[in-house]
Amino acid sequence: MNSFINESNFLKGNNAEDLASKFGTPLYVYSEEILRNRMHNVSQVITKYPYTANYSVKANTNINILKLAIEENINCDAMSVGEMTLLLKAGMPEERIFFVPNNVSEDEIEFAIHNGIMTSLDSLCQLERYGEVCERLGLNEDDNARRCAVRINPGVGAGHHEKVVTGGKKTKFGISESDIDKIFEITKKYNLKIAGINQHIGSLFMEPTPYLEAVKNILRISERFGKLDFIDFGGGYGIPYHKLDDEKDFPMEDFKAKLEVILDEFVEKVGYVPLFKSEPGRYCVAEGSFILSRVHAIKENNGIHFAGCDCGMNVLVRPSMYDSWHDIEVIRDGKIVNRENLKTLTVCGNICESGDLLAKDRELPEIKKDDLLAILDTGAYGWSMCSTYNSRPRPAEVMICKDGSVKEIRRRETIEDLMRLF
Ligand code: LLP
């Protein structure tokens, strides 16, 4: 593919150079159409049985994107009080929020209870703590908050990098199958009721086999719990980060068909139908954004050709943190430069670290000073992992709406914002 931006009609007639001059760079640019489309896709993963997709908001918590999730009829999972607050502020009803934390304080648990949000506990210690909070609050035995969930470690992991594999023997997440009897001891002690179980094997797989294996596994484990209200299989569906090299999409249709066969067998065996859930983050939002960045310098150092832009690791940390690949399109005079006459270039940011690289030895069209770069697929774990490192304010975000209008959905942070904390 020569250009994802052109082929997807991402800008709907808007010009990248105009966006850059109006809103400045670096700038996160979103497509309402792509975001809605991907959210709709995940809402259809299971159609034969009761199902909800929970968008995992850690991928992107812009309140305007959370509102799209509400409109597209998907629920959400949250990891922190901040994420729950943003969801409530966006107008997400509490019964559509699932709190899936790790190592949280009593205050955080209490926040979820006070707001009527279902919590999943991911260790025996946290389950015990949840029980203690219920006792301390003097909740009645039949109080809804005594219903909670537990996160099971599926024993299988997958992901694009060791740092994002969350299932399997070596990770900090979830309760092992061998500890299930201890779950029942704790629930008995504190009059808790396990309403559902959840798992998450890790983030970004393009080949669904490990996920499907983990689904079979959690369904088998679920039988230990008797009838459950819900069983949540977790997220992790990948997106093609190498789309300019024609990488294929996650095989959604094939995945859905295989999943349905597994669910059929389960339902037939156990004789009841729980609500099934999944927790996709990246799939919903990654492809719905690119970062527009200005090239400020080019140079050759010992045979390496560098293009230095204003998208540092403070704006997009994934390449430095996980060696992640993001495709890059070059824009000159408002037009995408064709992918021909390629040169080997290293694209870097403006941060004081040698690891501040967006692309190393990448075949790209020639990049000139003052060109714009579009760094693709940055809607997931992009802005949400931004920092103010080197005291650089965090970037603005704009949405290209379905009708082609442009809406600023987060203003650029200012130096004054940074000073306000002192
Ligand atoms: N559910 C739970 C419990 C999770 O921990 C995660 C992601 C998800 C769902 C959503 O996973 P997704 O569908 O987005 O793969 N910062 C890393 C990814 C970290 C994922 C953390 N957990 C990255 O930029 O690749």
PDB file of C-alpha atoms in Angstrom, residues 156-398:
ATOM      1  CA  VAL A 156      -1.057 -19.456  28.515  1.00  0.00           C
ATOM      2  CA  GLY A 157       0.472 -16.180  27.371  1.00  0.00           C
ATOM      3  CA  ALA A 158       0.896 -14.303  24.087  1.00  0.00           C
ATOM      4  CA  GLY A 159       1.923 -10.847  22.993  1.00  0.00           C
ATOM      5  CA  HIS A 160       4.202  -8.746  20.816  1.00  0.00           C
ATOM      6  CA  HIS A 161       6.853  -8.337  23.527  1.00  0.00           C
ATOM      7  CA  GLU A 162       7.787 -10.041  26.774  1.00  0.00           C
ATOM      8  CA  LYS A 163       6.636  -6.898  28.614  1.00  0.00           C
ATOM      9  CA  VAL A 164       3.017  -7.257  27.475  1.00  0.00           C
ATOM     10  CA  VAL A 165       2.471 -10.997  28.008  1.00  0.00           C
ATOM     11  CA  THR A 166       0.101 -11.205  30.968  1.00  0.00           C
ATOM     12  CA  GLY A 167      -0.778 -14.899  31.121  1.00  0.00           C
ATOM     13  CA  GLY A 168       1.483 -17.817  31.958  1.00  0.00           C
ATOM     14  CA  LYS A 169       3.669 -18.872  34.823  1.00  0.00           C
ATOM     15  CA  LYS A 170       6.050 -15.911  34.838  1.00  0.00           C
ATOM     16  CA  THR A 171       3.656 -12.966  35.114  1.00  0.00           C
ATOM     17  CA  LYS A 172       2.294 -11.027  38.069  1.00  0.00           C
ATOM     18  CA  PHE A 173      -1.346 -11.287  36.957  1.00  0.00           C
ATOM     19  CA  GLY A 174      -4.217 -13.498  37.988  1.00  0.00           C
ATOM     20  CA  ILE A 175      -4.877 -16.375  40.347  1.00  0.00           C
ATOM     21  CA  SER A 176      -3.538 -19.819  39.429  1.00  0.00           C
ATOM     22  CA  GLU A 177      -5.896 -22.668  38.872  1.00  0.00           C
ATOM     23  CA  SER A 178      -4.255 -24.501  41.774  1.00  0.00           C
ATOM     24  CA  ASP A 179      -5.503 -21.782  44.155  1.00  0.00           C
ATOM     25  CA  ILE A 180      -9.187 -22.006  43.273  1.00  0.00           C
ATOM     26  CA  ASP A 181     -10.117 -23.811  46.491  1.00  0.00           C
ATOM     27  CA  LYS A 182      -8.601 -20.916  48.425  1.00  0.00           C
ATOM     28  CA  ILE A 183     -10.892 -18.521  46.506  1.00  0.00           C
ATOM     29  CA  PHE A 184     -13.872 -20.413  47.901  1.00  0.00           C
ATOM     30  CA  GLU A 185     -12.484 -20.232  51.461  1.00  0.00           C
ATOM     31  CA  ILE A 186     -12.242 -16.447  51.180  1.00  0.00           C
ATOM     32  CA  THR A 187     -15.650 -15.968  49.568  1.00  0.00           C
ATOM     33  CA  LYS A 188     -17.207 -18.065  52.334  1.00  0.00           C
ATOM     34  CA  LYS A 189     -15.432 -16.114  55.061  1.00  0.00           C
ATOM     35  CA  TYR A 190     -16.653 -12.744  53.750  1.00  0.00           C
ATOM     36  CA  ASN A 191     -20.004 -13.735  52.218  1.00  0.00           C
ATOM     37  CA  LEU A 192     -18.819 -12.859  48.751  1.00  0.00           C
ATOM     38  CA  LYS A 193     -20.349 -14.241  45.603  1.00  0.00           C
ATOM     39  CA  ILE A 194     -18.223 -14.842  42.500  1.00  0.00           C
ATOM     40  CA  ALA A 195     -20.372 -13.445  39.691  1.00  0.00           C
ATOM     41  CA  GLY A 196     -17.840 -13.992  36.944  1.00  0.00           C
ATOM     42  CA  ILE A 197     -14.297 -14.813  36.008  1.00  0.00           C
ATOM     43  CA  ASN A 198     -11.943 -13.095  33.608  1.00  0.00           C
ATOM     44  CA  GLN A 199      -8.525 -13.538  32.057  1.00  0.00           C
ATOM     45  CA  HIS A 200      -6.173 -11.773  29.669  1.00  0.00           C
ATOM     46  CA  ILE A 201      -3.335 -13.634  27.975  1.00  0.00           C
ATOM     47  CA  GLY A 202      -1.469 -10.594  26.653  1.00  0.00           C
ATOM     48  CA  SER A 203      -1.467  -7.895  24.062  1.00  0.00           C
ATOM     49  CA  LEU A 204      -1.232  -8.135  20.288  1.00  0.00           C
ATOM     50  CA  PHE A 205      -1.478 -11.447  18.559  1.00  0.00           C
ATOM     51  CA  MET A 206      -2.374 -11.832  14.877  1.00  0.00           C
ATOM     52  CA  GLU A 207      -2.778 -15.588  15.118  1.00  0.00           C
ATOM     53  CA  PRO A 208      -5.766 -16.483  17.318  1.00  0.00           C
ATOM     54  CA  THR A 209      -4.725 -20.029  18.377  1.00  0.00           C
ATOM     55  CA  PRO A 210      -3.278 -19.166  21.835  1.00  0.00           C
ATOM     56  CA  TYR A 211      -6.368 -17.070  22.613  1.00  0.00           C
ATOM     57  CA  LEU A 212      -8.714 -19.855  21.562  1.00  0.00           C
ATOM     58  CA  GLU A 213      -6.728 -22.323  23.685  1.00  0.00           C
ATOM     59  CA  ALA A 214      -7.059 -19.942  26.623  1.00  0.00           C
ATOM     60  CA  VAL A 215     -10.814 -19.650  25.988  1.00  0.00           C
ATOM     61  CA  LYS A 216     -11.147 -23.436  26.187  1.00  0.00           C
ATOM     62  CA  ASN A 217      -9.091 -23.399  29.328  1.00  0.00           C
ATOM     63  CA  ILE A 218     -11.130 -20.740  31.157  1.00  0.00           C
ATOM     64  CA  LEU A 219     -14.373 -22.423  30.117  1.00  0.00           C
ATOM     65  CA  ARG A 220     -13.100 -25.669  31.633  1.00  0.00           C
ATOM     66  CA  ILE A 221     -12.024 -23.818  34.798  1.00  0.00           C
ATOM     67  CA  SER A 222     -15.382 -22.023  34.969  1.00  0.00           C
ATOM     68  CA  GLU A 223     -17.063 -25.355  35.742  1.00  0.00           C
ATOM     69  CA  ARG A 224     -15.422 -25.270  39.171  1.00  0.00           C
ATOM     70  CA  PHE A 225     -17.513 -22.159  39.942  1.00  0.00           C
ATOM     71  CA  GLY A 226     -20.927 -23.560  39.085  1.00  0.00           C
ATOM     72  CA  LYS A 227     -23.261 -21.198  37.232  1.00  0.00           C
ATOM     73  CA  LEU A 228     -21.594 -17.867  36.548  1.00  0.00           C
ATOM     74  CA  ASP A 229     -23.199 -14.638  35.363  1.00  0.00           C
ATOM     75  CA  PHE A 230     -20.299 -13.939  33.007  1.00  0.00           C
ATOM     76  CA  ILE A 231     -17.059 -15.295  31.622  1.00  0.00           C
ATOM     77  CA  ASP A 232     -14.596 -12.778  30.180  1.00  0.00           C
ATOM     78  CA  PHE A 233     -11.924 -13.978  27.745  1.00  0.00           C
ATOM     79  CA  GLY A 234      -9.742 -10.836  27.731  1.00  0.00           C
ATOM     80  CA  GLY A 235      -8.393  -8.750  24.862  1.00  0.00           C
ATOM     81  CA  GLY A 236      -5.246  -8.689  22.758  1.00  0.00           C
ATOM     82  CA  TYR A 237      -6.533  -8.807  19.146  1.00  0.00           C
ATOM     83  CA  GLY A 238      -3.800  -7.400  16.941  1.00  0.00           C
ATOM     84  CA  ILE A 239      -3.758  -4.837  14.161  1.00  0.00           C
ATOM     85  CA  PRO A 240      -1.452  -4.731  11.120  1.00  0.00           C
ATOM     86  CA  TYR A 241       1.334  -2.334  12.115  1.00  0.00           C
ATOM     87  CA  HIS A 242       3.158  -3.207   8.864  1.00  0.00           C
ATOM     88  CA  LYS A 243       0.212  -2.165   6.707  1.00  0.00           C
ATOM     89  CA  LEU A 244       2.360  -0.299   4.173  1.00  0.00           C
ATOM     90  CA  ASP A 245       4.016  -3.662   3.505  1.00  0.00           C
ATOM     91  CA  ASP A 246       0.542  -5.135   3.024  1.00  0.00           C
ATOM     92  CA  GLU A 247       0.350  -7.012   6.322  1.00  0.00           C
ATOM     93  CA  LYS A 248      -3.079  -8.624   6.628  1.00  0.00           C
ATOM     94  CA  ASP A 249      -5.712  -7.661   9.219  1.00  0.00           C
ATOM     95  CA  PHE A 250      -6.432  -9.809  12.270  1.00  0.00           C
ATOM     96  CA  PRO A 251      -8.468 -12.726  10.814  1.00  0.00           C
ATOM     97  CA  MET A 252     -11.673 -11.686  12.575  1.00  0.00           C
ATOM     98  CA  GLU A 253     -14.134 -13.826  10.597  1.00  0.00           C
ATOM     99  CA  ASP A 254     -12.115 -17.009  10.979  1.00  0.00           C
ATOM    100  CA  PHE A 255     -11.585 -16.251  14.656  1.00  0.00           C
ATOM    101  CA  LYS A 256     -15.304 -15.688  15.257  1.00  0.00           C
ATOM    102  CA  ALA A 257     -16.225 -18.961  13.575  1.00  0.00           C
ATOM    103  CA  LYS A 258     -13.708 -20.953  15.637  1.00  0.00           C
ATOM    104  CA  LEU A 259     -14.786 -19.246  18.841  1.00  0.00           C
ATOM    105  CA  GLU A 260     -18.424 -20.065  18.186  1.00  0.00           C
ATOM    106  CA  VAL A 261     -17.651 -23.786  17.845  1.00  0.00           C
ATOM    107  CA  ILE A 262     -15.920 -23.733  21.252  1.00  0.00           C
ATOM    108  CA  LEU A 263     -18.853 -21.903  22.849  1.00  0.00           C
ATOM    109  CA  ASP A 264     -21.366 -24.322  21.311  1.00  0.00           C
ATOM    110  CA  GLU A 265     -19.540 -27.251  22.879  1.00  0.00           C
ATOM    111  CA  PHE A 266     -19.368 -25.501  26.233  1.00  0.00           C
ATOM    112  CA  VAL A 267     -23.033 -24.521  26.333  1.00  0.00           C
ATOM    113  CA  GLU A 268     -24.086 -27.997  25.369  1.00  0.00           C
ATOM    114  CA  LYS A 269     -21.902 -29.521  28.055  1.00  0.00           C
ATOM    115  CA  VAL A 270     -22.818 -27.247  30.987  1.00  0.00           C
ATOM    116  CA  GLY A 271     -26.439 -26.625  30.045  1.00  0.00           C
ATOM    117  CA  TYR A 272     -26.534 -22.901  30.717  1.00  0.00           C
ATOM    118  CA  VAL A 273     -25.537 -19.727  28.880  1.00  0.00           C
ATOM    119  CA  PRO A 274     -23.556 -17.084  30.743  1.00  0.00           C
ATOM    120  CA  LEU A 275     -22.826 -13.635  29.362  1.00  0.00           C
ATOM    121  CA  PHE A 276     -19.561 -13.836  27.406  1.00  0.00           C
ATOM    122  CA  LYS A 277     -17.197 -10.876  27.357  1.00  0.00           C
ATOM    123  CA  SER A 278     -13.919  -9.788  25.802  1.00  0.00           C
ATOM    124  CA  GLU A 279     -11.625  -6.841  26.579  1.00  0.00           C
ATOM    125  CA  PRO A 280     -10.071  -5.427  23.419  1.00  0.00           C
ATOM    126  CA  GLY A 281      -8.147  -2.183  23.700  1.00  0.00           C
ATOM    127  CA  ARG A 282      -5.728  -1.853  20.806  1.00  0.00           C
ATOM    128  CA  TYR A 283      -8.091  -3.258  18.173  1.00  0.00           C
ATOM    129  CA  CYS A 284     -10.675  -0.558  18.910  1.00  0.00           C
ATOM    130  CA  VAL A 285      -8.449   2.478  18.638  1.00  0.00           C
ATOM    131  CA  ALA A 286      -4.927   1.852  17.257  1.00  0.00           C
ATOM    132  CA  GLU A 287      -5.646   2.354  13.570  1.00  0.00           C
ATOM    133  CA  GLY A 288      -7.905   5.334  14.242  1.00  0.00           C
ATOM    134  CA  SER A 289      -5.027   7.740  14.813  1.00  0.00           C
ATOM    135  CA  PHE A 290      -1.752   8.959  13.411  1.00  0.00           C
ATOM    136  CA  ILE A 291       0.680  11.502  14.809  1.00  0.00           C
ATOM    137  CA  LEU A 292       1.523  14.478  12.662  1.00  0.00           C
ATOM    138  CA  SER A 293       5.075  15.565  13.349  1.00  0.00           C
ATOM    139  CA  ARG A 294       7.337  18.228  11.852  1.00  0.00           C
ATOM    140  CA  VAL A 295      10.887  17.438  10.732  1.00  0.00           C
ATOM    141  CA  HIS A 296      13.236  20.044  12.173  1.00  0.00           C
ATOM    142  CA  ALA A 297      16.631  18.727  11.158  1.00  0.00           C
ATOM    143  CA  ILE A 298      18.319  16.185   8.964  1.00  0.00           C
ATOM    144  CA  LYS A 299      21.897  15.094   9.317  1.00  0.00           C
ATOM    145  CA  GLU A 300      24.405  12.424   8.434  1.00  0.00           C
ATOM    146  CA  ASN A 301      26.515  10.995  11.259  1.00  0.00           C
ATOM    147  CA  ASN A 302      29.088   8.366  10.325  1.00  0.00           C
ATOM    148  CA  GLY A 303      27.066   7.189   7.363  1.00  0.00           C
ATOM    149  CA  ILE A 304      23.734   7.120   9.238  1.00  0.00           C
ATOM    150  CA  HIS A 305      21.110   9.437   7.804  1.00  0.00           C
ATOM    151  CA  PHE A 306      18.975  10.924  10.584  1.00  0.00           C
ATOM    152  CA  ALA A 307      15.696  12.791  10.266  1.00  0.00           C
ATOM    153  CA  GLY A 308      14.938  14.605  13.524  1.00  0.00           C
ATOM    154  CA  CYS A 309      11.315  15.469  14.236  1.00  0.00           C
ATOM    155  CA  ASP A 310       9.192  16.721  17.125  1.00  0.00           C
ATOM    156  CA  CYS A 311       7.652  13.333  17.936  1.00  0.00           C
ATOM    157  CA  GLY A 312       9.940  12.224  20.725  1.00  0.00           C
ATOM    158  CA  MET A 313       9.571   9.291  23.073  1.00  0.00           C
ATOM    159  CA  ASN A 314       7.552  11.617  25.323  1.00  0.00           C
ATOM    160  CA  VAL A 315       4.874  11.715  22.579  1.00  0.00           C
ATOM    161  CA  LEU A 316       5.066   8.061  21.489  1.00  0.00           C
ATOM    162  CA  VAL A 317       7.007   5.748  23.783  1.00  0.00           C
ATOM    163  CA  ARG A 318       6.217   2.409  22.114  1.00  0.00           C
ATOM    164  CA  PRO A 319       9.238   2.290  19.758  1.00  0.00           C
ATOM    165  CA  SER A 320      11.692   3.046  22.590  1.00  0.00           C
ATOM    166  CA  MET A 321       9.924   0.858  25.115  1.00  0.00           C
ATOM    167  CA  TYR A 322       9.151  -2.245  23.061  1.00  0.00           C
ATOM    168  CA  ASP A 323      11.040  -1.666  19.778  1.00  0.00           C
ATOM    169  CA  SER A 324       7.568  -1.352  18.260  1.00  0.00           C
ATOM    170  CA  TRP A 325       7.161  -0.696  14.572  1.00  0.00           C
ATOM    171  CA  HIS A 326       4.998   2.206  13.384  1.00  0.00           C
ATOM    172  CA  ASP A 327       4.720   2.844   9.650  1.00  0.00           C
ATOM    173  CA  ILE A 328       5.683   6.358   8.588  1.00  0.00           C
ATOM    174  CA  GLU A 329       4.351   8.406   5.686  1.00  0.00           C
ATOM    175  CA  VAL A 330       6.189  11.492   4.468  1.00  0.00           C
ATOM    176  CA  ILE A 331       4.139  14.596   3.636  1.00  0.00           C
ATOM    177  CA  ARG A 332       5.522  17.488   1.605  1.00  0.00           C
ATOM    178  CA  ASP A 333       3.512  20.576   0.646  1.00  0.00           C
ATOM    179  CA  GLY A 334       0.417  18.875   2.043  1.00  0.00           C
ATOM    180  CA  LYS A 335       0.782  15.774  -0.173  1.00  0.00           C
ATOM    181  CA  ILE A 336       1.864  12.248   0.673  1.00  0.00           C
ATOM    182  CA  VAL A 337       5.225  11.510  -0.958  1.00  0.00           C
ATOM    183  CA  ASN A 338       5.129   8.315  -3.057  1.00  0.00           C
ATOM    184  CA  ARG A 339       6.960   5.318  -1.698  1.00  0.00           C
ATOM    185  CA  GLU A 340       9.607   5.168  -4.402  1.00  0.00           C
ATOM    186  CA  ASN A 341      13.331   5.956  -4.577  1.00  0.00           C
ATOM    187  CA  LEU A 342      13.605   4.769  -0.992  1.00  0.00           C
ATOM    188  CA  LYS A 343      16.584   5.609   1.236  1.00  0.00           C
ATOM    189  CA  THR A 344      17.721   4.020   4.474  1.00  0.00           C
ATOM    190  CA  LEU A 345      16.869   6.525   7.191  1.00  0.00           C
ATOM    191  CA  THR A 346      16.731   6.674  10.966  1.00  0.00           C
ATOM    192  CA  VAL A 347      13.895   8.810  12.304  1.00  0.00           C
ATOM    193  CA  CYS A 348      14.371  10.253  15.761  1.00  0.00           C
ATOM    194  CA  GLY A 349      12.719  12.708  18.132  1.00  0.00           C
ATOM    195  CA  ASN A 350      13.870  15.713  20.137  1.00  0.00           C
ATOM    196  CA  ILE A 351      14.476  14.051  23.508  1.00  0.00           C
ATOM    197  CA  CYS A 352      17.818  13.796  25.236  1.00  0.00           C
ATOM    198  CA  GLU A 353      18.234  10.014  24.944  1.00  0.00           C
ATOM    199  CA  SER A 354      19.939   7.931  22.258  1.00  0.00           C
ATOM    200  CA  GLY A 355      17.008   5.519  22.444  1.00  0.00           C
ATOM    201  CA  ASP A 356      14.662   8.273  21.266  1.00  0.00           C
ATOM    202  CA  LEU A 357      14.167   6.594  17.888  1.00  0.00           C
ATOM    203  CA  LEU A 358      10.922   6.161  15.947  1.00  0.00           C
ATOM    204  CA  ALA A 359      12.429   4.050  13.192  1.00  0.00           C
ATOM    205  CA  LYS A 360      15.904   2.640  12.796  1.00  0.00           C
ATOM    206  CA  ASP A 361      17.438   1.989   9.362  1.00  0.00           C
ATOM    207  CA  ARG A 362      14.008   2.213   7.711  1.00  0.00           C
ATOM    208  CA  GLU A 363      13.469   2.307   3.928  1.00  0.00           C
ATOM    209  CA  LEU A 364      11.617   5.584   3.412  1.00  0.00           C
ATOM    210  CA  PRO A 365      11.209   8.224   0.731  1.00  0.00           C
ATOM    211  CA  GLU A 366      13.737  10.991   1.146  1.00  0.00           C
ATOM    212  CA  ILE A 367      12.890  13.230   4.117  1.00  0.00           C
ATOM    213  CA  LYS A 368      13.659  16.956   3.966  1.00  0.00           C
ATOM    214  CA  LYS A 369      13.728  19.614   6.646  1.00  0.00           C
ATOM    215  CA  ASP A 370      10.216  21.030   7.301  1.00  0.00           C
ATOM    216  CA  ASP A 371       8.476  17.949   5.874  1.00  0.00           C
ATOM    217  CA  LEU A 372       5.630  16.528   7.908  1.00  0.00           C
ATOM    218  CA  LEU A 373       5.630  12.901   9.004  1.00  0.00           C
ATOM    219  CA  ALA A 374       2.530  10.852   9.691  1.00  0.00           C
ATOM    220  CA  ILE A 375       3.338   8.144  12.216  1.00  0.00           C
ATOM    221  CA  LEU A 376       0.598   5.557  11.799  1.00  0.00           C
ATOM    222  CA  ASP A 377      -1.444   3.405  14.171  1.00  0.00           C
ATOM    223  CA  THR A 378      -0.891   5.491  17.258  1.00  0.00           C
ATOM    224  CA  GLY A 379      -4.441   5.498  18.676  1.00  0.00           C
ATOM    225  CA  ALA A 380      -3.654   2.764  21.214  1.00  0.00           C
ATOM    226  CA  TYR A 381      -1.065   3.291  23.944  1.00  0.00           C
ATOM    227  CA  GLY A 382      -0.049   6.518  22.219  1.00  0.00           C
ATOM    228  CA  TRP A 383      -1.343   9.583  24.048  1.00  0.00           C
ATOM    229  CA  SER A 384      -2.247   7.431  27.063  1.00  0.00           C
ATOM    230  CA  MET A 385       1.450   6.664  27.566  1.00  0.00           C
ATOM    231  CA  CYS A 386       2.715  10.198  26.813  1.00  0.00           C
ATOM    232  CA  SER A 387       4.875  11.932  29.357  1.00  0.00           C
ATOM    233  CA  THR A 388       6.222  15.397  29.951  1.00  0.00           C
ATOM    234  CA  TYR A 389       9.822  14.157  29.891  1.00  0.00           C
ATOM    235  CA  ASN A 390      12.311  16.942  29.162  1.00  0.00           C
ATOM    236  CA  SER A 391       9.497  19.243  30.357  1.00  0.00           C
ATOM    237  CA  ARG A 392       7.748  19.092  27.031  1.00  0.00           C
ATOM    238  CA  PRO A 393       3.996  19.697  27.295  1.00  0.00           C
ATOM    239  CA  ARG A 394       1.845  16.855  25.951  1.00  0.00           C
ATOM    240  CA  PRO A 395       0.354  17.221  22.453  1.00  0.00           C
ATOM    241  CA  ALA A 396      -3.124  18.206  21.326  1.00  0.00           C
ATOM    242  CA  GLU A 397      -5.582  15.742  19.788  1.00  0.00           C
ATOM    243  CA  VAL A 398      -7.998  16.456  16.947  1.00  0.00           C
TER     244      VAL A 398
END
